[in-house]
Short mmCIF file of N, CA and C in Angstrom, two decimals:
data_model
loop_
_atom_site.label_atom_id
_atom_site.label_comp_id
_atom_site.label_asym_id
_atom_site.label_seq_id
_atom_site.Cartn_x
_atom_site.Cartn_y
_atom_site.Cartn_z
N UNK A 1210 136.91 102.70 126.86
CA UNK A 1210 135.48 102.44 126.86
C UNK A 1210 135.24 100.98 126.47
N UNK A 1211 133.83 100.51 127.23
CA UNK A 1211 134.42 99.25 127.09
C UNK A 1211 133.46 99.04 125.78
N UNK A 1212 133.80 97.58 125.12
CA UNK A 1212 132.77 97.00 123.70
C UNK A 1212 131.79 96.87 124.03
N UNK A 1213 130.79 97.32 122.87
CA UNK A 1213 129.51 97.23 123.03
C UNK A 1213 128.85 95.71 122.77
N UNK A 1214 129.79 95.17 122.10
CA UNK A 1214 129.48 93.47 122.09
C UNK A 1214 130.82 92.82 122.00
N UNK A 1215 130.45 91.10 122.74
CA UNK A 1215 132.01 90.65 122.59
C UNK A 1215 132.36 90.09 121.10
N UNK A 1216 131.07 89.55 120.58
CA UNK A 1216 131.03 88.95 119.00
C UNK A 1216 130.37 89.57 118.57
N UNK A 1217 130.65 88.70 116.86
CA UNK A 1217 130.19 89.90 115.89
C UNK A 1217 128.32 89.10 115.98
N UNK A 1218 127.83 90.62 115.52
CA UNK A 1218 126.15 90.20 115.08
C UNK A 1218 125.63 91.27 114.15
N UNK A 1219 124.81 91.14 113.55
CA UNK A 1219 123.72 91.60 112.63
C UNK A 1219 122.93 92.82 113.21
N UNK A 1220 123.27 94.10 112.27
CA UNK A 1220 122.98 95.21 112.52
C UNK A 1220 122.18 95.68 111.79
N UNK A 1221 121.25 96.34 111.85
CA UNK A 1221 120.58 97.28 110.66
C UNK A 1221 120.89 98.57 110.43
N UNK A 1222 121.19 98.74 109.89
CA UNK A 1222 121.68 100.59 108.83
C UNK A 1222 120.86 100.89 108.69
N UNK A 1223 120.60 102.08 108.80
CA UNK A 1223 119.57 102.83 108.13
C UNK A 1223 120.35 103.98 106.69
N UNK A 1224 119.99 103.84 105.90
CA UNK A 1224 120.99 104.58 104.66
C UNK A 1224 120.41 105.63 103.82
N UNK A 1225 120.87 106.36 103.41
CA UNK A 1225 119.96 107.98 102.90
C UNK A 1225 119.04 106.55 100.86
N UNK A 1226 118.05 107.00 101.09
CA UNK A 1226 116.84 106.43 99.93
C UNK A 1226 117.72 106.62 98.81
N UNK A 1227 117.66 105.08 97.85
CA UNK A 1227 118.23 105.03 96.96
C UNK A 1227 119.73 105.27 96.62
N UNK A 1228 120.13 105.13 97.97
CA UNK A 1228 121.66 105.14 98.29
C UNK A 1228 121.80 103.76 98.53
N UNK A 1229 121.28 102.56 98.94
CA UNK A 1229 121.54 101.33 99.55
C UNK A 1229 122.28 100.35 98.74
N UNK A 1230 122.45 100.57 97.65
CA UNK A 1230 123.17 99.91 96.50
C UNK A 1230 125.11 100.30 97.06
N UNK A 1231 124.94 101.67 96.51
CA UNK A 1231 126.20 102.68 97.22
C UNK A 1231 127.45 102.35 98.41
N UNK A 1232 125.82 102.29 99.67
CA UNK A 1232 125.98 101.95 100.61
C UNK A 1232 126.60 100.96 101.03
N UNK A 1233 126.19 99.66 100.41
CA UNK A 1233 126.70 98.60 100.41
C UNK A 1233 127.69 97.90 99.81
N UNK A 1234 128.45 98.72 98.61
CA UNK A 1234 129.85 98.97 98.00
C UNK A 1234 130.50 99.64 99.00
N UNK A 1235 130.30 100.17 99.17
CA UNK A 1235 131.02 101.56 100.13
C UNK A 1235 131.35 100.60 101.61
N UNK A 1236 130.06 100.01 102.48
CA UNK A 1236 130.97 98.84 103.53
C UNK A 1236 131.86 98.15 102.99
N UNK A 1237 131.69 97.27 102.12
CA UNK A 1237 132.56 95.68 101.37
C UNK A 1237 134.06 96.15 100.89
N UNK A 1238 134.09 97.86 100.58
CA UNK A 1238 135.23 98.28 100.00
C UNK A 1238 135.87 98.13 101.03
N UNK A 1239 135.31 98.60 102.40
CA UNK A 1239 135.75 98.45 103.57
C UNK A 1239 136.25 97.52 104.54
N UNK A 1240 136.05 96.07 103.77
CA UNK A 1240 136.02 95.05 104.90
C UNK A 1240 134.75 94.41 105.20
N UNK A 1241 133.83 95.62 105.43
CA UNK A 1241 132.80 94.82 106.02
C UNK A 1241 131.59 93.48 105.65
N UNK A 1242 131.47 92.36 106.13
CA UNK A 1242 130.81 91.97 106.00
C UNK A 1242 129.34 92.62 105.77
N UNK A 1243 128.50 92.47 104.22
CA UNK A 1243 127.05 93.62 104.95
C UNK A 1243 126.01 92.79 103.99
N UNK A 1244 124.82 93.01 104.01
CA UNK A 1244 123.70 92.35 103.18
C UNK A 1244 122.63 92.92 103.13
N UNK A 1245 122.53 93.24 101.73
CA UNK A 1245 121.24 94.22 101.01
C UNK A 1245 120.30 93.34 100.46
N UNK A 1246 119.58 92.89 101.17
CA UNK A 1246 118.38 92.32 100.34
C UNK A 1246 117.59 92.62 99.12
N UNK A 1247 117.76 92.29 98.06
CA UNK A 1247 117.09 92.53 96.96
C UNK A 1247 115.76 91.40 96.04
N UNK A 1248 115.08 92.15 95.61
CA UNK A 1248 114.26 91.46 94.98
C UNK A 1248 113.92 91.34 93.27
N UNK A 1249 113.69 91.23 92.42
CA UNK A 1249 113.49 91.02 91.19
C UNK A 1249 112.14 91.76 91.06
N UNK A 1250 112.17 93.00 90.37
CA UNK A 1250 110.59 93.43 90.28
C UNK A 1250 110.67 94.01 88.78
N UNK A 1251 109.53 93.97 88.14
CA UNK A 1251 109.39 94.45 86.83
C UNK A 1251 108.50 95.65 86.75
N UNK A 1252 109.65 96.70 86.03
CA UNK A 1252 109.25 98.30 85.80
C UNK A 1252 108.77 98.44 84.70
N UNK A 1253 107.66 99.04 84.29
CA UNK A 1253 106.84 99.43 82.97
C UNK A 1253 107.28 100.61 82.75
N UNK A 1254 108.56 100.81 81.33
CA UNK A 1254 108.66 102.44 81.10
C UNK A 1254 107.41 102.61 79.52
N UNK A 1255 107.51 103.81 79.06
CA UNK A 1255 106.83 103.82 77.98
C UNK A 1255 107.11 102.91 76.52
N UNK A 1256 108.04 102.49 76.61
CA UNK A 1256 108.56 101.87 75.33
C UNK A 1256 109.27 100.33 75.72
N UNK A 1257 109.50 99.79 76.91
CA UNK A 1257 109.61 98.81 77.46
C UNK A 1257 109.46 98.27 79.06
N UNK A 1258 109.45 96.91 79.09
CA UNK A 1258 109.29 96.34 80.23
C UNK A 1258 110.79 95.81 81.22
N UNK A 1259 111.13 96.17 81.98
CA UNK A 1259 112.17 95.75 82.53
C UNK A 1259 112.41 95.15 83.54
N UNK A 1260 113.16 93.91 83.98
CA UNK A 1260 113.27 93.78 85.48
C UNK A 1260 114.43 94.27 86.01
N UNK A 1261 114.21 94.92 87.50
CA UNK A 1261 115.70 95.45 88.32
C UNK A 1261 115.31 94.85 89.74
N UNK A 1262 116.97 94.85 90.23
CA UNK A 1262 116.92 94.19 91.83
C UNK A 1262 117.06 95.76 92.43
N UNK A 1263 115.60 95.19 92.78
CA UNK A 1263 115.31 96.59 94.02
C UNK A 1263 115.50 96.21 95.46
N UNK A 1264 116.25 97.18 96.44
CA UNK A 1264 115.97 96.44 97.99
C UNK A 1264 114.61 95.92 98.34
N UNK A 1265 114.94 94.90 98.75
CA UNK A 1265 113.00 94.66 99.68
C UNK A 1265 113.34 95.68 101.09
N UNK A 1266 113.84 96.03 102.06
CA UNK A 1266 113.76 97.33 102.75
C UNK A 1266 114.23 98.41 102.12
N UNK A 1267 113.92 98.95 101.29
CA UNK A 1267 114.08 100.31 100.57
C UNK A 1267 114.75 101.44 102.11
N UNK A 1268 115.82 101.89 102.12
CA UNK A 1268 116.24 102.37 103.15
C UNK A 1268 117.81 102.12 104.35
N UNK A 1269 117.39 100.65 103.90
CA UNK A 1269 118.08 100.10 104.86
C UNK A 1269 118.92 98.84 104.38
N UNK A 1270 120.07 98.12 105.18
CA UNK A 1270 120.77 97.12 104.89
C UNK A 1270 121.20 96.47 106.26
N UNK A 1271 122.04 95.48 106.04
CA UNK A 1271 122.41 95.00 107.64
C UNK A 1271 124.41 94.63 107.50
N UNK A 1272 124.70 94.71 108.57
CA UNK A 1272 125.85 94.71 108.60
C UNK A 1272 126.32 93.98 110.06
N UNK A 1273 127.25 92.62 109.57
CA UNK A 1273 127.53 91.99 110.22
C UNK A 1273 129.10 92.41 110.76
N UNK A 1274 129.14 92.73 112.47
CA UNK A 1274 130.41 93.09 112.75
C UNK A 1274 130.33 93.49 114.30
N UNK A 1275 131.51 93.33 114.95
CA UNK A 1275 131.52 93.66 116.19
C UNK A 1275 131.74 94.86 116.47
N UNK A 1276 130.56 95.49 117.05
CA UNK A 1276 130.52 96.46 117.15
C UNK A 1276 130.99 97.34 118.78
N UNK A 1277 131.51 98.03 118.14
CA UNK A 1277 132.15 99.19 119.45
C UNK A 1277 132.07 100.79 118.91
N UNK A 1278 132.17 101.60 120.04
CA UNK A 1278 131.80 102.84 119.81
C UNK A 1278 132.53 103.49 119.21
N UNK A 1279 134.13 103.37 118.62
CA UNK A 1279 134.45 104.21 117.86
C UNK A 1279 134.02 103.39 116.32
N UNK A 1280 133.47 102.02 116.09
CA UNK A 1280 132.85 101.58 115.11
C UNK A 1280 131.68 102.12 114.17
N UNK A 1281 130.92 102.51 115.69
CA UNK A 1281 129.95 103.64 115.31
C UNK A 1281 129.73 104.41 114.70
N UNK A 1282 130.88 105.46 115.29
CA UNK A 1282 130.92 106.67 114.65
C UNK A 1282 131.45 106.87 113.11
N UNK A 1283 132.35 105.57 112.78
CA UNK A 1283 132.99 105.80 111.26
C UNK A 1283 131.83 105.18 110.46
N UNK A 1284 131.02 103.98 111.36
CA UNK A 1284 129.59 103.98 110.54
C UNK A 1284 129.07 104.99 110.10
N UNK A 1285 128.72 105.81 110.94
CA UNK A 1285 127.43 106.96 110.52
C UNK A 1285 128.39 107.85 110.06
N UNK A 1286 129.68 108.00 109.71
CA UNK A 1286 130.22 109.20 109.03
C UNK A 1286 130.30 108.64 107.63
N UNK A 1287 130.08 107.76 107.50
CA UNK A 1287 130.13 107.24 105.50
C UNK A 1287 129.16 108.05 105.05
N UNK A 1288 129.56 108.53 103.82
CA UNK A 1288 128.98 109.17 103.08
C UNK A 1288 127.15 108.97 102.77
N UNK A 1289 126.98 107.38 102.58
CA UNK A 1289 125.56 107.18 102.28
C UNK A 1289 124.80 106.26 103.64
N UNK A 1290 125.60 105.91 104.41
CA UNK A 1290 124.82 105.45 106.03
C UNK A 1290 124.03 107.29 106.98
N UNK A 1291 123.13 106.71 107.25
CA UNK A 1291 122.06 107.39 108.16
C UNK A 1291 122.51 107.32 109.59
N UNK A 1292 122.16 106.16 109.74
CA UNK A 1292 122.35 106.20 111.62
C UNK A 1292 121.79 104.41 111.55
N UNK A 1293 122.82 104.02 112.60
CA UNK A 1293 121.98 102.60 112.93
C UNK A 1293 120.87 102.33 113.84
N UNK A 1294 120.13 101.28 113.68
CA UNK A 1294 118.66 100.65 113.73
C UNK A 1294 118.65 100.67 114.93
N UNK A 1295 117.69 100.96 115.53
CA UNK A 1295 117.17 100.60 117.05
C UNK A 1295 118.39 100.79 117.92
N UNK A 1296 118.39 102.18 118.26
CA UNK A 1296 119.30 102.35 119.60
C UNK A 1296 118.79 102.49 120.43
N UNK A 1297 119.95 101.90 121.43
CA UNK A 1297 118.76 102.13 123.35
C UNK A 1297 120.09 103.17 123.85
N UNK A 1298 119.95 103.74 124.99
CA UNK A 1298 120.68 105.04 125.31
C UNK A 1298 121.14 103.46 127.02
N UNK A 1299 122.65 103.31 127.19
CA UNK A 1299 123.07 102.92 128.49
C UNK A 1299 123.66 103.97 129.14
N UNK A 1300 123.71 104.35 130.19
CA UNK A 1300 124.37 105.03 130.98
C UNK A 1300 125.87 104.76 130.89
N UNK A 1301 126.39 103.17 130.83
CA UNK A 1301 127.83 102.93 131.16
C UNK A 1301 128.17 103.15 129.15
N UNK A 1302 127.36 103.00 128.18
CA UNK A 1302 128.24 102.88 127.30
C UNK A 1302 127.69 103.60 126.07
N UNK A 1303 126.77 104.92 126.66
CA UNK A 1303 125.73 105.73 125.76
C UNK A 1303 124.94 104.95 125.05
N UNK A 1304 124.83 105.20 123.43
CA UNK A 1304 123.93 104.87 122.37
C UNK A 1304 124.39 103.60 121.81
N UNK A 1305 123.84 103.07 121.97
CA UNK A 1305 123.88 101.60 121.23
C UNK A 1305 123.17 100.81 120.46
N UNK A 1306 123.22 99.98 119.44
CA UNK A 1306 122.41 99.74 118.40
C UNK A 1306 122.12 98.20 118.84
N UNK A 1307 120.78 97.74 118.71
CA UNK A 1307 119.81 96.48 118.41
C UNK A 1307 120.66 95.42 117.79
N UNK A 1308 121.17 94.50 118.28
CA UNK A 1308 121.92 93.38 117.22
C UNK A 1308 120.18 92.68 116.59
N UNK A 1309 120.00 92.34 115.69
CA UNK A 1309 119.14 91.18 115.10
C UNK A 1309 120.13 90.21 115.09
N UNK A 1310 118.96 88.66 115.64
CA UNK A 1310 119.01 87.60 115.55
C UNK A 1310 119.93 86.68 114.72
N UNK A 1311 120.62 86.12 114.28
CA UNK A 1311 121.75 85.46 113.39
C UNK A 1311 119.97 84.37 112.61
N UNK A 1312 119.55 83.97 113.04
CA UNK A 1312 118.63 83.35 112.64
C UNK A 1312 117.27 83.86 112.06
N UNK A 1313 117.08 85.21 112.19
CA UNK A 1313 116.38 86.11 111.32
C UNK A 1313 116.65 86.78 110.16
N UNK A 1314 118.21 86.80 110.17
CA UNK A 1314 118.92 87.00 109.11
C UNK A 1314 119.28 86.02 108.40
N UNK A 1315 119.16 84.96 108.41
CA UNK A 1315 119.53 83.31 107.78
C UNK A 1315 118.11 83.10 107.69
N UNK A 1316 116.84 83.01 107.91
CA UNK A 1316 115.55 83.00 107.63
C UNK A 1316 115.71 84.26 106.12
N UNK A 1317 115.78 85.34 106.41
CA UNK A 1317 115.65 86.06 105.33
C UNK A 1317 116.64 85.87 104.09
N UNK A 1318 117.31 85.38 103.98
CA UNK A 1318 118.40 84.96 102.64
C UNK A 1318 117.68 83.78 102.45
N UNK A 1319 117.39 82.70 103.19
CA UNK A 1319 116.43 81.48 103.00
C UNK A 1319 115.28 82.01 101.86
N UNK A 1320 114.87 82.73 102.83
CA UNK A 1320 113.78 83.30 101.68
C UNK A 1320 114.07 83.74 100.34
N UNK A 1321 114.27 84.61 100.10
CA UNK A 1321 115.04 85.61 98.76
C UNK A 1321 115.83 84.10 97.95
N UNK A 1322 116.67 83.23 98.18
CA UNK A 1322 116.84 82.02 97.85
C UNK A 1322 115.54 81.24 97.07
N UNK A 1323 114.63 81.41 97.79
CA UNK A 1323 113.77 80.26 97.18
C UNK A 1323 112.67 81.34 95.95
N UNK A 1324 113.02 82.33 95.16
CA UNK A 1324 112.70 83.01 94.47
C UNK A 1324 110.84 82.92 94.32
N UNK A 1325 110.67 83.42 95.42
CA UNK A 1325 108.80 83.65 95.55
C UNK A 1325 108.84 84.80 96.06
N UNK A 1326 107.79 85.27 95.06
CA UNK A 1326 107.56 86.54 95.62
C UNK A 1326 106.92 86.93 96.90
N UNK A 1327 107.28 88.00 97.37
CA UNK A 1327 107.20 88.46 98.58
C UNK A 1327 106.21 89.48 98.84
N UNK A 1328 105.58 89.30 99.56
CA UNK A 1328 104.19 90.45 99.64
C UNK A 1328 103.98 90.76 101.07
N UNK A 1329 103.75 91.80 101.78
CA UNK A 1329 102.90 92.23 102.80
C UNK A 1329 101.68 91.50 103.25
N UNK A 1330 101.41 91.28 103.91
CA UNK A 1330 100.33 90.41 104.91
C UNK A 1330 99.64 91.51 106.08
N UNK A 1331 98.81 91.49 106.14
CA UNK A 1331 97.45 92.07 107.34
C UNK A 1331 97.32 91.43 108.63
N UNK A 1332 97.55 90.34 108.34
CA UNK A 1332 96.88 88.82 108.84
C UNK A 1332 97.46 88.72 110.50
N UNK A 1333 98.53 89.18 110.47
CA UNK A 1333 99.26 88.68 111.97
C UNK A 1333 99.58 90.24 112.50
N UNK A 1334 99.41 89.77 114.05
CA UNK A 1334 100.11 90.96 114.82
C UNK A 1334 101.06 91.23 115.43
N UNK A 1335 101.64 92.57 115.56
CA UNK A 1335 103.27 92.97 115.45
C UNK A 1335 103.32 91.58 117.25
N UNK A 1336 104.77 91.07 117.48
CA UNK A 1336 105.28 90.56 118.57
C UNK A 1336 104.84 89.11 118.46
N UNK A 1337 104.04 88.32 117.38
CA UNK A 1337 103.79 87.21 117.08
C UNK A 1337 105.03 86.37 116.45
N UNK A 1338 105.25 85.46 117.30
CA UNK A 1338 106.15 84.26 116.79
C UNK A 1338 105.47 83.39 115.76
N UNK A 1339 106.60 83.64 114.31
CA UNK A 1339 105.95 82.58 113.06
C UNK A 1339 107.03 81.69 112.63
N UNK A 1340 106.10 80.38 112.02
CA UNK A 1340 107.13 79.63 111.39
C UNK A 1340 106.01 79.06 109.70
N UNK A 1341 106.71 78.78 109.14
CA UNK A 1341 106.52 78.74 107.75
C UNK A 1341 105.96 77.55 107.50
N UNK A 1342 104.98 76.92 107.61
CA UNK A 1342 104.52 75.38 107.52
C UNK A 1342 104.56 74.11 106.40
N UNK A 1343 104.37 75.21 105.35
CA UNK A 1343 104.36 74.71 104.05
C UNK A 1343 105.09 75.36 103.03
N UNK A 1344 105.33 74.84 101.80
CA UNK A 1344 106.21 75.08 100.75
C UNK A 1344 107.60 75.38 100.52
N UNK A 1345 107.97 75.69 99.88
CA UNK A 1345 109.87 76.20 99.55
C UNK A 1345 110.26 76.64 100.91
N UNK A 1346 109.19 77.53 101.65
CA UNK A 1346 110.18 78.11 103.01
C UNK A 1346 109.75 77.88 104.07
N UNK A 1347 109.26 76.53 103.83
CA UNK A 1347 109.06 75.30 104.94
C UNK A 1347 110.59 75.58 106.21
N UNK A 1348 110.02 75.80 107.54
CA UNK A 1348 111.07 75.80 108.34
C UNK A 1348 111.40 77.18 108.63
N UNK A 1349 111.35 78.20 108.39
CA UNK A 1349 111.71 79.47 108.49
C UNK A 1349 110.62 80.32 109.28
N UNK A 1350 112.05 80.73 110.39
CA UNK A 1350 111.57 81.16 111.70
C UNK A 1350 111.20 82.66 111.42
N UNK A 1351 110.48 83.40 112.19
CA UNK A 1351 110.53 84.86 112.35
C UNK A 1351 109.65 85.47 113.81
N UNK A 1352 109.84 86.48 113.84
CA UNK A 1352 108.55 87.92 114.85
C UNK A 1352 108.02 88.43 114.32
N UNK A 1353 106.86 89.23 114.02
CA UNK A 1353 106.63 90.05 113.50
C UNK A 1353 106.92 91.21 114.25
N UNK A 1354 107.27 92.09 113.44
CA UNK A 1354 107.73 93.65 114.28
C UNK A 1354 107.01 94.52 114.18
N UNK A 1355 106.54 94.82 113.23
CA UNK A 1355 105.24 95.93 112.87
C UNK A 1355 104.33 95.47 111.40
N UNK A 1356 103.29 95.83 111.68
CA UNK A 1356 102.13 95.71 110.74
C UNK A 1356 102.14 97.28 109.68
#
C-alpha cells in the first residue's frame, strides 16, 4: 500500500479528555516527535490559589511524522489517542488524516513563546486569512477555522 505522505508533517490527535498530558508521554516514549500546547492558568481551590499548564486545545495534540497506514493504526491503538484530525476517505488509499501547515504550527509555539494571554475572539470569520500587525506576535500567520 502505497504512503500516505512522502515527508513528515503536522498532524492533529484527537485524545480521550484529560488524557493529553499521558498522551503525549506515551508518543515521545515512542520516538515520536509530538506537541501539546499548554498554557499557564490560575485555579481558585478553597484554601489556595494555584497556577497549572493546562492544554490550550483541551482534547487534542499534534504529532509530527510521516505518516502511512499501518502508522495509523498503532496511532489510534495507544491507549489514550482517539482517532486523528480531519480525515478525508481516498478510494486508492482509504482514510487519511489532514496534515496542518508547518507554518501554523511554528505560528502557534511563536505564540505560547511570547507569554500573552490567549483569549477567543468573535471578531473574524471561519476561512479568513490573518496576520498579527502589532506587538510580541508581530508577524504571525494563521486561517481561521471555526468561530
Amino acid at each position: 500500500m502505497p504512503a500516505l505522505q512522502d515527508k513528515t508533517r503536522w498532524y492533529a490527535l484527537s485524545v480521550y479528555t484529560r488524557q493529553e498530558k499521558s498522551a503525549h508521554s506515551e508518543l515521545s516514549k515512542l520516538g515520536f516527535e509530538s506537541f501539546l500546547p499548554t498554557q499557564k492558568v490560575r485555579k481558585l481551590w478553597s484554601d489556595r490559589i494555584k497556577k497549572l499548564d493546562t492544554p490550550l486545545f483541551p482534547g487534542y495534540l499534534f504529532i509530527h511524522t510521516k505518516l502511512t497506514p499501518e502508522l495509523r493504526v498503532k496511532l489510534i491503538r495507544l491507549r489514550s489517542v482517539f482517532d486523528l484530525v480531519g480525515k478525508q476517505k481516498r478510494p486508492e488509499l482509504g482514510l487519511i488524516a489532514s496534515p496542518i501547515p508547518d507554518n501554523q504550527i511554528h505560528s502557534l509555539k511563536l505564540m505560547l513563546q511570547s507569554k500573552q494571554i490567549l483569549e477567543p475572539t468573535t471578531k473574524l470569520l471561519p476561512g479568513t486569512e490573518v496576520m498579527v500587525s502589532q506587538g510580541p506576535l508581530k508577524g504571525i500567520h494563521g486561517v481561521v477555522e471555526k468561530i
